Tab-separated table of C-alpha atoms in Angstrom:
chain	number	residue	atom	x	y	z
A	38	UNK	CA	47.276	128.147	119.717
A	39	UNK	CA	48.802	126.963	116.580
A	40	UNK	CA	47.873	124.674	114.401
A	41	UNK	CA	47.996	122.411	110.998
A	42	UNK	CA	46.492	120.710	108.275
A	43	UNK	CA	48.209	118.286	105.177
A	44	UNK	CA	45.805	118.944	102.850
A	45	UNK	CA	46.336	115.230	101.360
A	46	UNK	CA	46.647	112.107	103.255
A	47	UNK	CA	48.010	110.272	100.462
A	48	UNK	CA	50.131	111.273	97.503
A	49	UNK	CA	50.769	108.832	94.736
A	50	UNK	CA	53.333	109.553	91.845
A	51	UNK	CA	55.933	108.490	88.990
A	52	UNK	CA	59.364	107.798	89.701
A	53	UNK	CA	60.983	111.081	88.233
A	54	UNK	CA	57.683	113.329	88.219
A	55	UNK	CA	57.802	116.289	90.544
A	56	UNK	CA	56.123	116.174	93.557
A	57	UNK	CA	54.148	118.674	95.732
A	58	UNK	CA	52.848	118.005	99.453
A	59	UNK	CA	50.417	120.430	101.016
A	60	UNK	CA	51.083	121.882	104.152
A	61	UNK	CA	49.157	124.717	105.598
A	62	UNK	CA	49.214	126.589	109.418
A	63	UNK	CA	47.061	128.468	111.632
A	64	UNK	CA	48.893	130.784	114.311
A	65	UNK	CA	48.446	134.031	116.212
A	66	UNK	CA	52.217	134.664	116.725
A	67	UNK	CA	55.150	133.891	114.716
A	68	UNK	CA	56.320	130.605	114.284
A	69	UNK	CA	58.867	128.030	113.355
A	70	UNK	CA	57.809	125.541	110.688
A	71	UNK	CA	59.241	122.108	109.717
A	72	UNK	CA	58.996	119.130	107.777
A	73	UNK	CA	60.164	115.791	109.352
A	74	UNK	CA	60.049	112.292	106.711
A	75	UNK	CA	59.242	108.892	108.468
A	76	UNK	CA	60.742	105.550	106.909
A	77	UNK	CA	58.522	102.466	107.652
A	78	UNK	CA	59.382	101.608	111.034
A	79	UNK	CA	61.492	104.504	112.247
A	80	UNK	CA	61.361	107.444	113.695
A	81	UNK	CA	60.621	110.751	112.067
A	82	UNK	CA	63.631	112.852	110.613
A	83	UNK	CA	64.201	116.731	109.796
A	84	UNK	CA	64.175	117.253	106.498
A	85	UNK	CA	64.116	121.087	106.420
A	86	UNK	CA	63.090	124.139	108.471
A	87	UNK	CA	62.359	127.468	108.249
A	88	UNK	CA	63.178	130.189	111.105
A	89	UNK	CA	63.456	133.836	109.631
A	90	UNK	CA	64.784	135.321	106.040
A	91	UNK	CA	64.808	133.782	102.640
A	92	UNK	CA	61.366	131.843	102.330
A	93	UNK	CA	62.781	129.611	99.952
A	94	UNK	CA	64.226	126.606	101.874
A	95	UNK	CA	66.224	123.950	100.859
A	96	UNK	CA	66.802	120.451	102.873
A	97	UNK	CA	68.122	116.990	102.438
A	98	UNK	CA	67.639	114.339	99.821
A	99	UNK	CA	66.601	117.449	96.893
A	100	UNK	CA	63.797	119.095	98.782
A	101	UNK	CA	62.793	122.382	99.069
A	102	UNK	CA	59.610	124.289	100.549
A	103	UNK	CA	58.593	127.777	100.615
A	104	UNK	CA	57.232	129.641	102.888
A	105	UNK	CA	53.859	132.125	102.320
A	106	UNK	CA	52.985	134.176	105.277
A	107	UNK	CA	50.030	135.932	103.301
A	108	UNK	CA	48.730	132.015	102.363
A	109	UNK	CA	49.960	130.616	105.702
A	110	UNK	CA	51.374	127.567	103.830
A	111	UNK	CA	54.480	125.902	103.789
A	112	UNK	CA	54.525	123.152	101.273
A	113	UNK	CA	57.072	120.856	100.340
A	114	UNK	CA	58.111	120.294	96.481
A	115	UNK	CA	60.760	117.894	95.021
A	116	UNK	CA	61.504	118.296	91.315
A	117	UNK	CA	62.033	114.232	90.318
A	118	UNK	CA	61.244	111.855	92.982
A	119	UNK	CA	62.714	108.554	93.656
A	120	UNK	CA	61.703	105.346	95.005
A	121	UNK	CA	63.421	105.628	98.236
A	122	UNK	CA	61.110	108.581	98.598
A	123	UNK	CA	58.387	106.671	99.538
A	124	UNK	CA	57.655	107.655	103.213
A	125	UNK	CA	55.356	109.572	105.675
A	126	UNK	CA	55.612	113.229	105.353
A	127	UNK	CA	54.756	115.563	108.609
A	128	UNK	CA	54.326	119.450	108.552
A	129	UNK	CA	54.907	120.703	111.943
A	130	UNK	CA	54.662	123.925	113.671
A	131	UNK	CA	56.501	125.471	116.736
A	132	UNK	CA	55.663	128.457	118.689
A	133	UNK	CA	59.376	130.076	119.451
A	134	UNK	CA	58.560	130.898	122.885
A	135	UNK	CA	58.413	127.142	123.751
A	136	UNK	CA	59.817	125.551	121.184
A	137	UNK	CA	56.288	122.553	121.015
A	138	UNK	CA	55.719	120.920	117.852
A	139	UNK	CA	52.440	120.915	116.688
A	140	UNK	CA	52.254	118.263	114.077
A	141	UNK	CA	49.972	117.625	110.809
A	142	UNK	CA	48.323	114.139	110.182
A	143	UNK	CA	51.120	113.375	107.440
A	144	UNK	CA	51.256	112.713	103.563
A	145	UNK	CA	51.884	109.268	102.643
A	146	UNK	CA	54.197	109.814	99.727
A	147	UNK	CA	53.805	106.666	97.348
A	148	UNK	CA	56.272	106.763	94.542
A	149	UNK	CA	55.608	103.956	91.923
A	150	UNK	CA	58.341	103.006	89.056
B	244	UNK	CA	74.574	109.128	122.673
B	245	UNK	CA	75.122	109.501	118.759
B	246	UNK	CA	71.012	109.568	118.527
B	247	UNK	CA	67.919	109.284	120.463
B	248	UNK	CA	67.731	105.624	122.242
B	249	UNK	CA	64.115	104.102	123.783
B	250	UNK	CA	63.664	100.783	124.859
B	251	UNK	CA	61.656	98.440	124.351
B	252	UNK	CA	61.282	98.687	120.655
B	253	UNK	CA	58.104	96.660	120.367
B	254	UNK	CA	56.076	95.713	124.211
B	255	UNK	CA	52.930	93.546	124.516
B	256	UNK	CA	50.957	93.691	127.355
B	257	UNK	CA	47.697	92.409	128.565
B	258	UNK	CA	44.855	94.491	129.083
B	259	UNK	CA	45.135	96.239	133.068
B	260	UNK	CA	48.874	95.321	133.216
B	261	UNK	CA	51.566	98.793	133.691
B	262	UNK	CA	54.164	99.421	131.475
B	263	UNK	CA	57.375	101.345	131.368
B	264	UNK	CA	59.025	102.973	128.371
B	265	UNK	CA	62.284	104.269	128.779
B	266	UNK	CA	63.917	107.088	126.390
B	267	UNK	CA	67.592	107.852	126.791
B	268	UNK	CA	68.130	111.219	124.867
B	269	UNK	CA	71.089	112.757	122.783
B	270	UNK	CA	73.782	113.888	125.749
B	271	UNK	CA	73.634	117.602	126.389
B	272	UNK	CA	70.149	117.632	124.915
B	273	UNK	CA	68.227	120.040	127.539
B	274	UNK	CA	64.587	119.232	125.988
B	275	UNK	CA	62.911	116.276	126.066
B	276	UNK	CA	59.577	115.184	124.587
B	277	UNK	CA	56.976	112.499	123.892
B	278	UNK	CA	54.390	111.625	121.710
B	279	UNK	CA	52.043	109.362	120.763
B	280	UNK	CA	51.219	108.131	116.948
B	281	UNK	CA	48.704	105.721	116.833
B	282	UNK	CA	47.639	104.008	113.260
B	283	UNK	CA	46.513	106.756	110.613
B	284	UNK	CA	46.724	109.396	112.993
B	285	UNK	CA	49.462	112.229	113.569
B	286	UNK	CA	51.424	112.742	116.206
B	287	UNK	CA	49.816	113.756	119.254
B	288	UNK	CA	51.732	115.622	121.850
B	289	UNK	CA	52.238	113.862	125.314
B	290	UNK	CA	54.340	115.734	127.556
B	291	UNK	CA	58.188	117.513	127.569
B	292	UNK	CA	60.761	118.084	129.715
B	293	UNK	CA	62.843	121.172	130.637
B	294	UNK	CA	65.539	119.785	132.461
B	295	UNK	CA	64.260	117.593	134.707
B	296	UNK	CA	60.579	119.575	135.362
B	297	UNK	CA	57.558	119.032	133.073
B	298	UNK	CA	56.304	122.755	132.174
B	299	UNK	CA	53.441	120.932	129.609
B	300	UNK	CA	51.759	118.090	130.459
B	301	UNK	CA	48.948	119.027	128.855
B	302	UNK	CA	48.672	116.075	126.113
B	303	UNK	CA	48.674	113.389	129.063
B	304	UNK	CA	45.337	111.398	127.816
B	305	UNK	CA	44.489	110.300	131.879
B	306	UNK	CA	46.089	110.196	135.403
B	307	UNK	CA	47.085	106.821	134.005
B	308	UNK	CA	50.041	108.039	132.411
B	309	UNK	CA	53.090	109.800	133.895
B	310	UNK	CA	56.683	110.546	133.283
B	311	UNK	CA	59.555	111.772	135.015
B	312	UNK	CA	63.155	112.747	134.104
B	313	UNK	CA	66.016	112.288	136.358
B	314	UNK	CA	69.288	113.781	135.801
B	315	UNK	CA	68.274	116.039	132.788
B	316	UNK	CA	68.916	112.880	130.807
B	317	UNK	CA	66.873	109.481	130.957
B	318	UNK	CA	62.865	109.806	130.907
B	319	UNK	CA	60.271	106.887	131.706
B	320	UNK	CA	56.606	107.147	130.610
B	321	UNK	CA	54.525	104.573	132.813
B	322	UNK	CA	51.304	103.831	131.871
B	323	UNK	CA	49.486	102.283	134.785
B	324	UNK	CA	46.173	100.043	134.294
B	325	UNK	CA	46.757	99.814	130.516
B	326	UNK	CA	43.588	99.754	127.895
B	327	UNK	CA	43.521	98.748	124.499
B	328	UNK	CA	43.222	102.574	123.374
B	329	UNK	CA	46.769	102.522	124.606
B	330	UNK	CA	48.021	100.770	121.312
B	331	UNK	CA	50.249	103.150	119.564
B	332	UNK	CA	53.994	103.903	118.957
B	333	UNK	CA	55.234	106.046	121.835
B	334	UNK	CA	58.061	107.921	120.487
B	335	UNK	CA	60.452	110.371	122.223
B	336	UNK	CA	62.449	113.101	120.966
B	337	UNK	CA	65.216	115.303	122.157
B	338	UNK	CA	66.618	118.989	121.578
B	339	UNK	CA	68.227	122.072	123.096
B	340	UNK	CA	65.715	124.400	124.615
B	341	UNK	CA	68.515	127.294	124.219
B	342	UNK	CA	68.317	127.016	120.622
B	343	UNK	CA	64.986	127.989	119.597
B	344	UNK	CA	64.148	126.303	116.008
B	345	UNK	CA	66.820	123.573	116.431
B	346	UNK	CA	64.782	120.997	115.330
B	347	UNK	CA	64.122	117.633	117.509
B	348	UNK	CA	66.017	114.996	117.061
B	349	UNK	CA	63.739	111.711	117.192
B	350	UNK	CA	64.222	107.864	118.879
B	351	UNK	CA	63.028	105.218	116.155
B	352	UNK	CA	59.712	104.461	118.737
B	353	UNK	CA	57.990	101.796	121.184
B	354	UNK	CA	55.713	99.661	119.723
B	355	UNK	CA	52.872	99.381	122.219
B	356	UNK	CA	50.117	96.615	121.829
B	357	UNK	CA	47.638	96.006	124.579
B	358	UNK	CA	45.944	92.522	124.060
């Protein structure tokens, strides 16, 4: 069975700093990995995946996450954050044979001006 | 559809009452899938669709809950007998199940309160 953890539940930062949110699995097979943003009152959105090759992915709206097979992590980084990127963060997991999301507990990005 | 449609958006409901929450996913989508998010906690699996059979139902909290999917496109979760523990946003989510890693394309939610 697969699994996740956010490391942080709530990330608070400067407009323009960078920003790093924690994501880190737990699997016995190979897996898909994802990270969805959530707006206050909507649904969740795919900001980025990553299936197979270059571990270095880039998504929407500047960010970028890399995955580490040896650390098991996956964790999200934007260079200069904005206000809009205030939001709920999820880290999910899939198991390719089923194509289930496993989802993490989220990162409340906060971004302050 | 352009996107992922449920309806209601927000449902109250007394305490031992049933409700209905209807998802209408992207057309041509062959996966379909809910979940449950209740307030600070992640999203919890419910149940998804392959076509119109369930293959997991394994997140289903109680035999008060069911869904069904007819014509590999609409899906209704009923809750029957609903509890206050049933408070939570109920969202569904669609994708192709031939496309492994396509990503899920989300509805924006029903807002569930049980008074």
């Amino acid at each position: 069975a697969q699994s996740v953890t956010q490391l942080d539940s709530q990330v608070p930062v400067f407009e323009e700093a960078p920003v790093e949110l924690r994501c880190n699995y737990s699997s016995s097979v190979s897996v898909y990995l994802f990270w969805y943003v959530q707006y206050p009152n909507q649904g969740l959105q795919l900001l980025l995946k990553y299936l197979s090759g270059s571990t270095l992915v880039k998504g929407i709206n500047g960010f970028e996450a890399e995955f580490n097979k040896s650390q098991t992590s996956f964790h999200l980084r934007k260079p200069s954050v904005h206000i809009s990127d205030t939001a709920e963060y999820f880290c999910a997991v899939s198991d390719p044979n089923t194509d289930k999301l496993i989802f993490g507990t989220g990162t409340r990005l906060q971004v302050f001006p | 559809g352009a996107g992922v449609s449920q309806s209601p958006s927000n449902k109250v409901t007394e305490k031992g009452k049933d409700v209905e929450l209807r998802c209408d996913p992207i057309s041509g989508h062959t996966a379909l899938y809910w979940y449950r998010q209740s307030l600070g906690q992640g999203l919890e699996f419910l149940i998804y669709f392959q076509g119109n059979s369930a293959p997991d139902k394994s997140g289903l909290p109680s035999d008060r809950f069911s869904a069904e999917r007819t014509g590999g496109s609409v899906s209704t979760l009923t809750i029957q007998r609903t509890q206050q523990e049933d408070s939570a946003v109920y969202l569904c989510a669609s994708s192709l199940f031939e496309v492994r890693g396509y990503g899920y394309t989300f509805g924006s939610g029903t807002r569930l309160t049980v008074v």
